[in-house]
mmCIF file of C-alpha atoms in Angstrom:
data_model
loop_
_atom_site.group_PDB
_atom_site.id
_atom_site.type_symbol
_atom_site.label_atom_id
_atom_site.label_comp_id
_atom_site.label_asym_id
_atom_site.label_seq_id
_atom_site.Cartn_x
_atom_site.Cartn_y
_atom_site.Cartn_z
ATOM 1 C CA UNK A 20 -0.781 -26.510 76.765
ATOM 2 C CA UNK A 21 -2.079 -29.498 76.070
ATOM 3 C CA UNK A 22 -1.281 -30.673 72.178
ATOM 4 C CA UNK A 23 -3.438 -33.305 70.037
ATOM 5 C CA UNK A 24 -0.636 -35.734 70.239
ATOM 6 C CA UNK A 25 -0.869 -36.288 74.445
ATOM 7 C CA UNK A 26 -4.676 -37.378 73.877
ATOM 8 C CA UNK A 27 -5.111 -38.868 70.318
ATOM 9 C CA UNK A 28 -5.513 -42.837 69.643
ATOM 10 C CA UNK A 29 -2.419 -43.730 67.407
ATOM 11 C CA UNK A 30 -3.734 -47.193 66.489
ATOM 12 C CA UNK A 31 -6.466 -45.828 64.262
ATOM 13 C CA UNK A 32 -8.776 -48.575 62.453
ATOM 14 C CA UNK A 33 -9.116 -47.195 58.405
ATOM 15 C CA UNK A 34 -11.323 -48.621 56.102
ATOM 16 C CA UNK A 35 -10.638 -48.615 52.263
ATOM 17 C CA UNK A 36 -12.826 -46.199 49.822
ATOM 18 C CA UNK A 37 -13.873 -49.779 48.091
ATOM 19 C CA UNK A 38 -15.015 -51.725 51.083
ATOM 20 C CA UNK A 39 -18.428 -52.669 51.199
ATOM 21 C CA UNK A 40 -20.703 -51.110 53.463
ATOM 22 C CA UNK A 41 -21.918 -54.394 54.999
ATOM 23 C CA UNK A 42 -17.889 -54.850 55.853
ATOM 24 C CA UNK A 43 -17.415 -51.808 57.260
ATOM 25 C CA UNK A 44 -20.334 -51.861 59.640
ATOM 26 C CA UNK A 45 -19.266 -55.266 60.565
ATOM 27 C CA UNK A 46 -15.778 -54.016 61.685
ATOM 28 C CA UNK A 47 -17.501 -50.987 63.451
ATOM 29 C CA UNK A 48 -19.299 -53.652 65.551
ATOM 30 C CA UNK A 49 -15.932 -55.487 66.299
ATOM 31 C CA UNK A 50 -13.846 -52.304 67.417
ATOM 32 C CA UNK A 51 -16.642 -50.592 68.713
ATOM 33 C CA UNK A 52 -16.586 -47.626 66.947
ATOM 34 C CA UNK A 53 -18.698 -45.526 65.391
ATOM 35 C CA UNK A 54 -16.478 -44.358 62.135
ATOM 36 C CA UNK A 55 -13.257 -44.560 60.655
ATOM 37 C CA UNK A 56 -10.868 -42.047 58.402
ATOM 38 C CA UNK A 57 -11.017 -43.852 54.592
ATOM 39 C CA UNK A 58 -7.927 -44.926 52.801
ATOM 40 C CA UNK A 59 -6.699 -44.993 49.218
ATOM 41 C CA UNK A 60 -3.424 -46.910 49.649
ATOM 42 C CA UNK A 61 -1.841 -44.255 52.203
ATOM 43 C CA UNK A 62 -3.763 -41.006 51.386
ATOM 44 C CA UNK A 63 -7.223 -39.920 53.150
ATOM 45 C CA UNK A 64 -9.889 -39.288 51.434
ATOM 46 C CA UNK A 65 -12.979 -39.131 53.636
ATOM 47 C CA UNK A 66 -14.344 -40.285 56.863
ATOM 48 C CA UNK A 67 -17.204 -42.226 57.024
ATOM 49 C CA UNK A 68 -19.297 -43.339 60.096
ATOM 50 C CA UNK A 69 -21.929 -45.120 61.012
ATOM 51 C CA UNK A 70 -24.921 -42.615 60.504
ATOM 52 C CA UNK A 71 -23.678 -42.316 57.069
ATOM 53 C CA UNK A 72 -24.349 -46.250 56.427
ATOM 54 C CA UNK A 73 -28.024 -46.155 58.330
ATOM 55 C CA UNK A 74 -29.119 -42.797 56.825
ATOM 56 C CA UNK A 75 -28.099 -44.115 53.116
ATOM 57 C CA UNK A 76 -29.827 -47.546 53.970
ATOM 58 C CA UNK A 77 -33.069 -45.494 54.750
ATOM 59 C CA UNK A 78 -32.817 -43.413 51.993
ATOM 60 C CA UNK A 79 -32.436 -46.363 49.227
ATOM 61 C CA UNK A 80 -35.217 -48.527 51.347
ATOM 62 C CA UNK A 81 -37.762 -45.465 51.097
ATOM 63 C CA UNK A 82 -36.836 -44.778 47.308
ATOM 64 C CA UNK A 83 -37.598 -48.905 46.808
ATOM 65 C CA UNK A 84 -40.645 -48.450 49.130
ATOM 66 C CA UNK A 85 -41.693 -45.475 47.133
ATOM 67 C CA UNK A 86 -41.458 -47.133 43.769
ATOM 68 C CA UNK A 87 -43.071 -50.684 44.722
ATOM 69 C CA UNK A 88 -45.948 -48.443 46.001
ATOM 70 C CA UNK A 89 -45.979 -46.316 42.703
ATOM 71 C CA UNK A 90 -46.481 -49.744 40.734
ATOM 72 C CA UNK A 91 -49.078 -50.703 42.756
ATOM 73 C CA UNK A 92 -50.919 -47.813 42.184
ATOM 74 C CA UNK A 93 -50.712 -47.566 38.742
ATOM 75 C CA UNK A 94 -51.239 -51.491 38.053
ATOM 76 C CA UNK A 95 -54.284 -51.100 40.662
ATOM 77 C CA UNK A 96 -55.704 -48.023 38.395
ATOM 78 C CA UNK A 97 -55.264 -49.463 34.987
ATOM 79 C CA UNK A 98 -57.869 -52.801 36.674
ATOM 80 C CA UNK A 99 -60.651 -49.864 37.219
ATOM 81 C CA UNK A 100 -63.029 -48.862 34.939
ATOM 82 C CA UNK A 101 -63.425 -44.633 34.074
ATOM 83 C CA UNK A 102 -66.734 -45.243 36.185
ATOM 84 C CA UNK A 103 -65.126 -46.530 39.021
ATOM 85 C CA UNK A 104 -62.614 -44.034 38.784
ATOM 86 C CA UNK A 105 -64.852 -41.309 38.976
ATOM 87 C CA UNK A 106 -66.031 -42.950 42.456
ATOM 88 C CA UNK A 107 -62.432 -42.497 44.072
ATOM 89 C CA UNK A 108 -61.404 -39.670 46.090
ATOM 90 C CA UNK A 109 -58.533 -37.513 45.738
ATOM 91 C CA UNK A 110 -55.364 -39.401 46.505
ATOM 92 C CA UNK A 111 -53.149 -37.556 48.754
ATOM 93 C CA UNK A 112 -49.349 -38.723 48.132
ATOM 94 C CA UNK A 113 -47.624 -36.173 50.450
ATOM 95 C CA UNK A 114 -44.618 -37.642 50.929
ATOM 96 C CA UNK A 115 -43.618 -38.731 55.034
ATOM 97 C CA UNK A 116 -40.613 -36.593 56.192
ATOM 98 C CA UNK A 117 -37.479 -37.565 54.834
ATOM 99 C CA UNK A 118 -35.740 -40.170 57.648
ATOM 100 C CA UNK A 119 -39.304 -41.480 58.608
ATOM 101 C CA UNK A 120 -38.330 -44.713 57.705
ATOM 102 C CA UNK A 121 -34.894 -44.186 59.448
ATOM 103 C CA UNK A 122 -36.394 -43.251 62.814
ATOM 104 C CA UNK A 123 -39.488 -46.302 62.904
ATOM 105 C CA UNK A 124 -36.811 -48.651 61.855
ATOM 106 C CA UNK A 125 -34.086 -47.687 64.467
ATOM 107 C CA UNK A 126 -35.408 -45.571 67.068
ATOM 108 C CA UNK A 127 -33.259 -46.802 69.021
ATOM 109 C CA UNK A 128 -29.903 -47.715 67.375
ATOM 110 C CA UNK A 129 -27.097 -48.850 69.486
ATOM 111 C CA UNK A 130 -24.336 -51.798 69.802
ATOM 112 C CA UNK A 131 -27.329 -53.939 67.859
ATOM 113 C CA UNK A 132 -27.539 -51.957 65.155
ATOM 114 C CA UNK A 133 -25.852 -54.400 62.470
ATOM 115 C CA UNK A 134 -28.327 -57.153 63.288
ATOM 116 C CA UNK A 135 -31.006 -54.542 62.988
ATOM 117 C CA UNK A 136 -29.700 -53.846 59.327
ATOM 118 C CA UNK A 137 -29.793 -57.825 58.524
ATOM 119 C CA UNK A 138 -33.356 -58.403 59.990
ATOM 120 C CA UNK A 139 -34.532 -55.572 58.481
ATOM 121 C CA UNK A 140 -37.305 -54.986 55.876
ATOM 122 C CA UNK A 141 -36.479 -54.501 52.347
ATOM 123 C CA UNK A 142 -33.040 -56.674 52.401
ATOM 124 C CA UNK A 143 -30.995 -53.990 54.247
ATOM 125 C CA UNK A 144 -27.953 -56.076 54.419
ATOM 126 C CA UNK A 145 -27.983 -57.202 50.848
ATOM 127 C CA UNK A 146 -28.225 -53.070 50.058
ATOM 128 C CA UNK A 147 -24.763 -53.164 52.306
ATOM 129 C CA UNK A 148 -23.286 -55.667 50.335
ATOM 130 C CA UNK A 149 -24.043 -54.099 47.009
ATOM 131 C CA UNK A 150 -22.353 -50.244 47.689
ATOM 132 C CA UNK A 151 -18.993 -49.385 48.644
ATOM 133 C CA UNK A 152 -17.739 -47.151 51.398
ATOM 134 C CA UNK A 153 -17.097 -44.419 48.886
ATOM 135 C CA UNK A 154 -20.718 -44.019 47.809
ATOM 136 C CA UNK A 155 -21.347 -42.595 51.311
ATOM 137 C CA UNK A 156 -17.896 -41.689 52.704
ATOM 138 C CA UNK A 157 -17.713 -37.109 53.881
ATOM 139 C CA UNK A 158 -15.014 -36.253 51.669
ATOM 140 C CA UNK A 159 -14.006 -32.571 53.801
ATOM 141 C CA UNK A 160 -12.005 -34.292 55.910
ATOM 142 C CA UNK A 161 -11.569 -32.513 59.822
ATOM 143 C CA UNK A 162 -8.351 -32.226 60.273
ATOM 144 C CA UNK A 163 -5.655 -30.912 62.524
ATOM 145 C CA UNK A 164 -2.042 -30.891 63.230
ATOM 146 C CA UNK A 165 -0.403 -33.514 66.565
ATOM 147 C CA UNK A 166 0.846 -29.891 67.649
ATOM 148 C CA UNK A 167 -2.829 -28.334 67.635
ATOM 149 C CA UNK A 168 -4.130 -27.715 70.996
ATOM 150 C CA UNK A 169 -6.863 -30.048 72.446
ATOM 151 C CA UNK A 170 -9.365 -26.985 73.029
ATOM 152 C CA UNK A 171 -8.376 -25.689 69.360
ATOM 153 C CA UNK A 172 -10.007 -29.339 68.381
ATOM 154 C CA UNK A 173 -13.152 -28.815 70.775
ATOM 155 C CA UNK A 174 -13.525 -25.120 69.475
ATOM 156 C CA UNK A 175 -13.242 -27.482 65.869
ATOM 157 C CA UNK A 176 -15.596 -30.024 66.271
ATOM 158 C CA UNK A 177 -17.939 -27.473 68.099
ATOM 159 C CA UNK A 178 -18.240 -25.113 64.918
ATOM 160 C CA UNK A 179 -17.956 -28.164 62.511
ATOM 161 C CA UNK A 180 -20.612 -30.169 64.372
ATOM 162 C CA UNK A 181 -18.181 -33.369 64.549
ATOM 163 C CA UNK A 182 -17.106 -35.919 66.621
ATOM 164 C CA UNK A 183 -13.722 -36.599 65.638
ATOM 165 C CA UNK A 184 -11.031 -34.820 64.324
ATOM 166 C CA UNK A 185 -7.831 -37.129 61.991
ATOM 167 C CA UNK A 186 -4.699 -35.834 63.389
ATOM 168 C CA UNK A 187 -2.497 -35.531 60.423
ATOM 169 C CA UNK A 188 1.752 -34.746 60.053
ATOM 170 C CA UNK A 189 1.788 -33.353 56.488
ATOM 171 C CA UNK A 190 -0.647 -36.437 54.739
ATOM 172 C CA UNK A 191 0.181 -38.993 56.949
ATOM 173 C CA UNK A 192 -2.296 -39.629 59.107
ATOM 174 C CA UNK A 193 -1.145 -40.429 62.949
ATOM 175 C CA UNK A 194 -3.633 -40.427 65.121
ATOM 176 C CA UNK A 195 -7.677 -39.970 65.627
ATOM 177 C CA UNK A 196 -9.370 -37.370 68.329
ATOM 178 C CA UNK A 197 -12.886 -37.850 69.436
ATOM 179 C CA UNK A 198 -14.902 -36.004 71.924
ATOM 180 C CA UNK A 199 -14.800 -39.010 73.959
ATOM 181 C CA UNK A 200 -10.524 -38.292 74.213
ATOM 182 C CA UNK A 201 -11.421 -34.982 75.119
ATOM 183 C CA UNK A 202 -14.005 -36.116 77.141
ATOM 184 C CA UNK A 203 -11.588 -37.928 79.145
ATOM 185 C CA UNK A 204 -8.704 -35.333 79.246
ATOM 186 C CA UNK A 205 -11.374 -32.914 81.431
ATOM 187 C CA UNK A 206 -12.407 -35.459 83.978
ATOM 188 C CA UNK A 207 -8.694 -36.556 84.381
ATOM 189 C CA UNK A 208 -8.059 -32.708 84.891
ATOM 190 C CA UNK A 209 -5.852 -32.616 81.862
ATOM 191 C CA UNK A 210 -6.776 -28.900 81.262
ATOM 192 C CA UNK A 211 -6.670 -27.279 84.388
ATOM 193 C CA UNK A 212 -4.149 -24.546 83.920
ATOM 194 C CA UNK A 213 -1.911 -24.578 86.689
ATOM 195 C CA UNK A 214 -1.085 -21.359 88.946
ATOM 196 C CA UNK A 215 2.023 -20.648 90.323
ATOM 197 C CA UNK A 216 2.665 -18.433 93.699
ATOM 198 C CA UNK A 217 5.614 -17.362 93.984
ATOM 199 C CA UNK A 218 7.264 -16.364 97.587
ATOM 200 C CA UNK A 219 8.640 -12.787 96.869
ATOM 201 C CA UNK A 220 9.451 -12.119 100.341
ATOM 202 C CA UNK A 221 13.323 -12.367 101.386
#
C-alpha cells in the first residue's frame, strides 16, 4: 500500500497568519505554488491559497466600486430639481453576480497573476498590502496522517473538494500532498497492485 509519506513534499513553504497578502502572493509566484499551510510559530492554523487572495481582492474592489457608485448617485440626485426628478425612469440597481468583477478582471489567471493584481483597477496591490494572510486564510485544515494511504487522500480531497492535503505526525506538520503528487504516483504506476502467480505444481 502506498502511504502519504512515499509521495508527499517534505520541504513545505508556510506562510505566517500575519503576512501580508501582497507577500504571500509574491512568494507563491517565486515557488510556484498555488497555496501554503499557515503558521503561528510551529502550530497550523489554516491554509490559504491563491483563490483565496483574488476572490477577497474582488470582493473588497466591488464593495469600493459599489460605494463610489452609490455617492455618485446620490450627489448626482441631490443637483436635480423634484421636476427633473419626476422626468427619470426607474433606476434598476440589480446587483451583477457576485465574482463578476473577479471573472472580467482575470479570466484568465495564471503564472501572471501578481502583475495582474498590481496593474489592476482600484489599487489591488495596495488592498494586498493593507490585510494579512489571516483575514482570508480556511481555518478546517485537511489533514491526514504520513501512514494514511495515498487513495485514502484522493477519496479526501475528492469529498472535500481540495487540492492538497497537510500531512501531519501528531501537530507537527511534515509534509504537503497535492493532486499533482498523486497525479504523478498513477502515471509512474505507483498504484498498480501487483499479482502474484504462484507455481503449485511439484
Amino acid at each position: 500500500m502506498l502511504k502519504l509519506q512515499d509521495i508527499m513534499t517534505r520541504d513545505v513553504t508556510v506562510v505566517a497568519s500575519d503576512m501580508t497578502l501582497r507577500r504571500a502572493l509574491e512568494l507563491f509566484a517565486q515557488r510556484h505554488i498555488t497555496g501554503a499551510p499557515v503558521l503561528e510559530g510551529k502550530k497550523v492554523v489554516g491554509v490559504v491559497s491563491a483563490t483565496d487572495l483574488l476572490t477577497f481582492v474582488a470582493t473588497v474592489s466591488e464593495e469600493t466600486e459599489d460605494a463610489e457608485s452609490s455617492a455618485q448617485r446620490t450627489e448626482e440626485w441631490d443637483e436635480l430639481s423634484e421636476e427633473d426628478a419626476r422626468e427619470l425612469p426607474e433606476i434598476d440597481e440589480e446587483d451583477e453576480a457576485a465574482g463578476s468583477y473577479f471573472t472580467e478582471l482575470w479570466s484568465a489567471p495564471g503564472p501572471d497573476a501578481e502583475s495582474q493584481l498590481r496593474e489592476g483597477p482600484l489599487g489591488a496591490h495596495d488592498v494586498l498590502e493593507e490585510h494579512t494572510v489571516e483575514e482570508v486564510m480556511t481555518r478546517e485544515v485537511c489533514k491526514l496522517s504520513p501512514d494514511d494511504s495515498v487513495t485514502a487522500a484522493a477519496d479526501y480531497m475528492r469529498r472535500a473538494n481540495v487540492h492538497r492535503i497537510l500531512v501531519l505526525k501528531g501537530r507537527e506538520l511534515r509534509g504537503i500532498v497535492t493532486t499533482m503528487d498523486i497525479t504523478r504516483a498513477v502515471a509512474d504506476h505507483k498504484l498498480s497492485a501487483r499479482t502474484y502467480v504462484f507455481n503449485n505444481s511439484t
